[in-house]
CSV table of C-alpha atoms in Angstrom, one decimal:
chain,number,residue,atom,x,y,z
A,137,UNK,CA,0.0,0.0,0.0
A,138,UNK,CA,2.9,2.3,0.7
A,139,UNK,CA,4.1,1.7,-2.7
A,140,UNK,CA,0.7,2.4,-4.1
A,141,UNK,CA,0.5,5.6,-2.0
A,142,UNK,CA,3.9,6.7,-3.1
A,143,UNK,CA,3.0,6.0,-6.7
A,144,UNK,CA,-0.2,7.9,-6.3
A,145,UNK,CA,1.6,10.7,-4.5
A,146,UNK,CA,4.2,10.9,-7.3
A,147,UNK,CA,1.4,10.9,-9.8
A,148,UNK,CA,-0.5,13.5,-7.8
A,149,UNK,CA,2.5,15.9,-7.8
A,150,UNK,CA,2.9,15.4,-11.5
A,151,UNK,CA,-0.8,15.9,-11.9
A,152,UNK,CA,-0.6,19.1,-9.8
A,153,UNK,CA,2.3,20.4,-11.8
A,154,UNK,CA,0.4,19.6,-15.0
A,155,UNK,CA,-2.7,21.4,-13.5
A,156,UNK,CA,-0.5,24.5,-12.6
A,157,UNK,CA,0.9,24.6,-16.1
A,158,UNK,CA,-2.5,24.4,-17.6
A,159,UNK,CA,-3.7,27.3,-15.3
A,160,UNK,CA,-0.7,29.4,-16.4
A,161,UNK,CA,-1.4,28.6,-20.0
A,162,UNK,CA,-5.1,29.6,-19.4
A,163,UNK,CA,-4.1,32.9,-17.8
A,164,UNK,CA,-1.6,33.6,-20.6
A,165,UNK,CA,-4.3,32.8,-23.2
A,166,UNK,CA,-6.8,35.0,-21.4
A,167,UNK,CA,-4.2,37.8,-21.2
A,168,UNK,CA,-3.5,37.4,-24.9
A,169,UNK,CA,-7.2,37.3,-25.7
A,170,UNK,CA,-7.8,40.5,-23.7
A,171,UNK,CA,-5.0,42.3,-25.5
A,172,UNK,CA,-6.3,41.1,-28.9
A,173,UNK,CA,-9.8,42.3,-28.0
A,174,UNK,CA,-8.5,45.7,-26.9
A,175,UNK,CA,-6.5,46.0,-30.1
A,176,UNK,CA,-9.5,45.0,-32.1
A,177,UNK,CA,-11.7,47.5,-30.2
A,178,UNK,CA,-9.2,50.3,-30.8
A,179,UNK,CA,-9.0,49.4,-34.5
A,180,UNK,CA,-12.8,49.6,-34.8
A,181,UNK,CA,-12.8,52.9,-33.0
A,182,UNK,CA,-10.1,54.3,-35.3
A,183,UNK,CA,-12.0,53.0,-38.3
A,184,UNK,CA,-15.2,54.7,-36.9
A,185,UNK,CA,-13.4,58.0,-36.4
A,186,UNK,CA,-11.9,57.7,-39.9
A,187,UNK,CA,-15.3,57.1,-41.3
A,188,UNK,CA,-16.7,60.0,-39.3
A,189,UNK,CA,-13.9,62.3,-40.5
A,190,UNK,CA,-14.6,61.3,-44.1
A,191,UNK,CA,-18.3,62.0,-43.7
A,192,UNK,CA,-17.6,65.4,-42.2
A,193,UNK,CA,-15.2,66.2,-45.1
A,194,UNK,CA,-17.9,65.1,-47.6
A,195,UNK,CA,-20.5,67.2,-45.8
A,196,UNK,CA,-18.1,70.2,-45.8
A,197,UNK,CA,-17.6,69.8,-49.6
A,198,UNK,CA,-21.3,69.7,-50.1
A,199,UNK,CA,-21.8,72.9,-48.1
A,200,UNK,CA,-19.1,74.6,-50.1
A,201,UNK,CA,-20.8,73.4,-53.4
A,202,UNK,CA,-24.1,74.8,-52.2
A,203,UNK,CA,-22.6,78.0,-51.1
A,204,UNK,CA,-20.8,78.4,-54.5
A,205,UNK,CA,-24.1,77.7,-56.3
A,206,UNK,CA,-25.9,80.3,-54.2
A,207,UNK,CA,-23.1,82.8,-54.8
A,208,UNK,CA,-23.3,82.1,-58.5
A,209,UNK,CA,-27.1,82.5,-58.5
A,210,UNK,CA,-26.8,85.8,-56.5
A,211,UNK,CA,-24.2,87.1,-59.0
A,212,UNK,CA,-26.4,86.3,-61.9
A,213,UNK,CA,-29.3,88.1,-60.2
A,214,UNK,CA,-27.0,91.1,-59.5
A,215,UNK,CA,-26.0,91.1,-63.2
A,216,UNK,CA,-29.6,91.0,-64.2
A,217,UNK,CA,-30.5,93.9,-61.9
A,218,UNK,CA,-27.5,95.8,-63.2
A,219,UNK,CA,-28.6,95.2,-66.8
A,220,UNK,CA,-32.2,96.4,-66.0
A,221,UNK,CA,-30.9,99.5,-64.2
A,222,UNK,CA,-28.6,100.2,-67.1
A,223,UNK,CA,-31.5,99.8,-69.5
A,224,UNK,CA,-33.7,102.1,-67.4
A,225,UNK,CA,-31.0,104.7,-67.2
A,226,UNK,CA,-30.5,104.6,-71.0
A,227,UNK,CA,-34.3,105.0,-71.5
A,228,UNK,CA,-34.4,107.9,-69.0
A,229,UNK,CA,-31.4,109.6,-70.7
A,230,UNK,CA,-33.1,109.1,-74.1
A,231,UNK,CA,-36.3,110.6,-72.8
A,232,UNK,CA,-34.5,113.5,-71.2
A,233,UNK,CA,-32.7,114.1,-74.6
A,234,UNK,CA,-36.1,114.1,-76.4
A,235,UNK,CA,-37.4,116.5,-73.8
A,236,UNK,CA,-34.4,118.8,-74.1
A,237,UNK,CA,-34.8,118.7,-77.9
A,238,UNK,CA,-38.4,119.6,-77.6
A,239,UNK,CA,-37.6,122.4,-75.1
A,240,UNK,CA,-34.9,123.7,-77.4
A,241,UNK,CA,-37.3,123.6,-80.3
A,242,UNK,CA,-39.9,125.4,-78.2
A,243,UNK,CA,-37.3,128.0,-77.0
A,244,UNK,CA,-36.3,128.6,-80.5
A,245,UNK,CA,-39.7,130.1,-81.1
A,246,UNK,CA,-41.4,127.2,-82.8
A,247,UNK,CA,-45.1,127.4,-82.0
A,248,UNK,CA,-47.0,124.3,-80.8
A,249,UNK,CA,-50.2,123.1,-82.5
A,250,UNK,CA,-52.2,126.0,-80.9
A,251,UNK,CA,-49.8,128.7,-82.1
A,252,UNK,CA,-48.0,129.3,-78.8
A,253,UNK,CA,-44.3,129.1,-78.1
A,254,UNK,CA,-42.8,128.0,-74.9
A,255,UNK,CA,-41.7,131.6,-74.1
A,256,UNK,CA,-45.3,132.9,-74.7
A,257,UNK,CA,-46.8,130.1,-72.4
A,258,UNK,CA,-44.2,131.1,-69.7
A,259,UNK,CA,-45.2,134.8,-70.1
A,260,UNK,CA,-48.9,133.8,-69.8
A,261,UNK,CA,-48.2,131.8,-66.6
A,262,UNK,CA,-46.3,134.6,-65.0
A,263,UNK,CA,-48.9,137.2,-65.9
A,264,UNK,CA,-51.7,135.1,-64.6
A,265,UNK,CA,-49.9,134.7,-61.3
A,266,UNK,CA,-49.2,138.4,-61.2
A,267,UNK,CA,-52.9,139.3,-61.8
A,268,UNK,CA,-54.9,136.8,-59.7
A,269,UNK,CA,-58.7,136.5,-60.2
A,270,UNK,CA,-59.4,138.9,-57.2
A,271,UNK,CA,-57.0,141.5,-58.7
A,272,UNK,CA,-59.8,143.5,-60.4
A,273,UNK,CA,-63.6,143.5,-60.3
A,274,UNK,CA,-63.7,143.6,-64.1
A,275,UNK,CA,-62.7,140.3,-65.7
A,276,UNK,CA,-62.0,141.9,-69.0
A,277,UNK,CA,-59.6,144.4,-67.5
A,278,UNK,CA,-57.7,141.5,-65.9
A,279,UNK,CA,-57.2,139.6,-69.2
A,280,UNK,CA,-56.3,142.9,-71.0
A,281,UNK,CA,-53.5,143.4,-68.4
A,282,UNK,CA,-52.4,139.8,-68.8
A,283,UNK,CA,-52.4,140.0,-72.6
A,284,UNK,CA,-50.3,143.2,-72.5
A,285,UNK,CA,-47.5,141.1,-71.0
A,286,UNK,CA,-47.8,138.2,-73.5
A,287,UNK,CA,-46.1,138.8,-76.9
A,288,UNK,CA,-48.5,138.5,-79.9
A,289,UNK,CA,-51.8,137.5,-78.3
A,290,UNK,CA,-54.9,139.3,-77.3
A,291,UNK,CA,-57.0,139.0,-74.1
A,292,UNK,CA,-59.5,136.5,-75.6
A,293,UNK,CA,-56.7,134.1,-76.8
A,294,UNK,CA,-54.9,134.4,-73.5
A,295,UNK,CA,-58.0,133.5,-71.5
A,296,UNK,CA,-58.8,130.6,-73.8
A,297,UNK,CA,-55.3,129.3,-73.8
A,298,UNK,CA,-55.0,129.5,-70.0
A,299,UNK,CA,-58.3,127.6,-69.7
A,300,UNK,CA,-57.0,124.9,-72.1
A,301,UNK,CA,-53.7,124.6,-70.2
A,302,UNK,CA,-55.5,124.3,-66.9
A,303,UNK,CA,-57.7,121.5,-68.3
A,304,UNK,CA,-54.6,119.7,-69.8
A,305,UNK,CA,-52.9,119.9,-66.3
A,306,UNK,CA,-56.0,118.5,-64.6
A,307,UNK,CA,-56.3,115.6,-67.2
A,308,UNK,CA,-52.5,114.8,-66.8
A,309,UNK,CA,-52.9,114.8,-63.0
A,310,UNK,CA,-55.9,112.5,-63.2
A,311,UNK,CA,-54.1,110.2,-65.6
A,312,UNK,CA,-51.0,110.0,-63.3
A,313,UNK,CA,-53.2,109.3,-60.3
A,314,UNK,CA,-55.0,106.5,-62.3
A,315,UNK,CA,-51.6,105.1,-63.3
A,316,UNK,CA,-50.4,105.0,-59.7
A,317,UNK,CA,-53.6,103.3,-58.5
A,318,UNK,CA,-53.1,100.5,-61.1
A,319,UNK,CA,-49.5,99.9,-59.9
């Protein structure tokens, strides 16, 4: 029995040493496994960060493209506005040139369709303002005084022309008012 016990004891120590080696190997394997898992986790995190950075870069490029498109559109609108303003300015200048030509023709003594020059109409306006309706009790006397200041026209034509000019001014004012109400 002693021999059997000594053989069993010898086998037990061999078995114990084998068990200790297996435990060491298990610990080493678990340490290696933990290190591999950490490296794998870090690698996944780095790939995630890399993917996130690439998505941010892509989004930034898209924002820049949209901004460039918006700036291009704004520039085209500004050019269109500038073109319209230039056209309006040219039309206004042409209209002013026509008006100046008409004024020069009128100043040169060319009568209008009713036989009045611009100078004579100006004289009429000044004389009417100088002799208002309440200036004299006699209407005929007032128009005789006005006609004495207007070259080449008598009291009756001065009165008729002034009435016509007043009516034209009222019609133009009404037309302008109607045009503003339509806008």
